[in-house]
Amino acid sequence: WGKPTRMACASTAMALGMTAAGMAVLQNGRSRLRGYRENEVEVKKYGAWPVQPDLRAQGERRFPVATGLTSESVRPPLNWKNYD
């Protein structure tokens, strides 16, 4: 019953399952470490990072300004005068 395609279907299903599981683990871990999900266990175990970024919106709420992935408190703007 299905001998020629059994191994091909099984290996394809395994590859799809492992890819989906890896993506789910990566997404869950990143969201927990960044603080978008519940991470009380890690905060109790390791403590909170002392330098927390400012997550308040810049500018008006009606016309928001795109701030990128990091705030200025984490990565300040470059000072081009240091590169003489």
Short mmCIF file of N, CA, C and O in Angstrom, two decimals, residues 5-17:
data_model
loop_
_atom_site.label_atom_id
_atom_site.label_comp_id
_atom_site.label_asym_id
_atom_site.label_seq_id
_atom_site.Cartn_x
_atom_site.Cartn_y
_atom_site.Cartn_z
N THR A 5 5.67 5.83 -2.87
CA THR A 5 5.63 7.23 -2.42
C THR A 5 5.63 7.37 -0.90
O THR A 5 5.60 8.49 -0.40
N ARG A 6 5.67 6.27 -0.19
CA ARG A 6 5.58 6.35 1.27
C ARG A 6 6.74 7.13 1.88
O ARG A 6 6.53 8.03 2.70
N MET A 7 7.96 6.82 1.49
CA MET A 7 9.11 7.50 2.08
C MET A 7 9.21 8.96 1.62
O MET A 7 9.59 9.83 2.40
N ALA A 8 8.84 9.23 0.38
CA ALA A 8 8.89 10.61 -0.10
C ALA A 8 7.87 11.47 0.65
O ALA A 8 8.17 12.60 1.05
N CYS A 9 6.69 10.95 0.86
CA CYS A 9 5.66 11.71 1.59
C CYS A 9 6.06 11.87 3.05
O CYS A 9 5.84 12.95 3.65
N ALA A 10 6.63 10.86 3.65
CA ALA A 10 7.03 10.94 5.05
C ALA A 10 8.16 11.95 5.25
O ALA A 10 8.13 12.75 6.19
N SER A 11 9.14 11.95 4.36
CA SER A 11 10.24 12.89 4.52
C SER A 11 9.78 14.32 4.24
O SER A 11 10.24 15.26 4.91
N THR A 12 8.86 14.51 3.30
CA THR A 12 8.32 15.84 3.05
C THR A 12 7.53 16.34 4.25
O THR A 12 7.65 17.50 4.66
N ALA A 13 6.71 15.47 4.83
CA ALA A 13 5.93 15.86 6.00
C ALA A 13 6.84 16.18 7.18
O ALA A 13 6.59 17.13 7.93
N MET A 14 7.92 15.40 7.34
CA MET A 14 8.85 15.69 8.42
C MET A 14 9.55 17.03 8.21
O MET A 14 9.69 17.82 9.14
N ALA A 15 9.96 17.34 6.99
CA ALA A 15 10.63 18.60 6.72
C ALA A 15 9.69 19.79 6.96
O ALA A 15 10.08 20.79 7.55
N LEU A 16 8.44 19.66 6.53
CA LEU A 16 7.47 20.74 6.77
C LEU A 16 7.20 20.91 8.26
O LEU A 16 7.11 22.03 8.76
N GLY A 17 7.07 19.80 8.98
CA GLY A 17 6.82 19.88 10.41
C GLY A 17 7.98 20.47 11.18
O GLY A 17 7.78 21.29 12.08
#
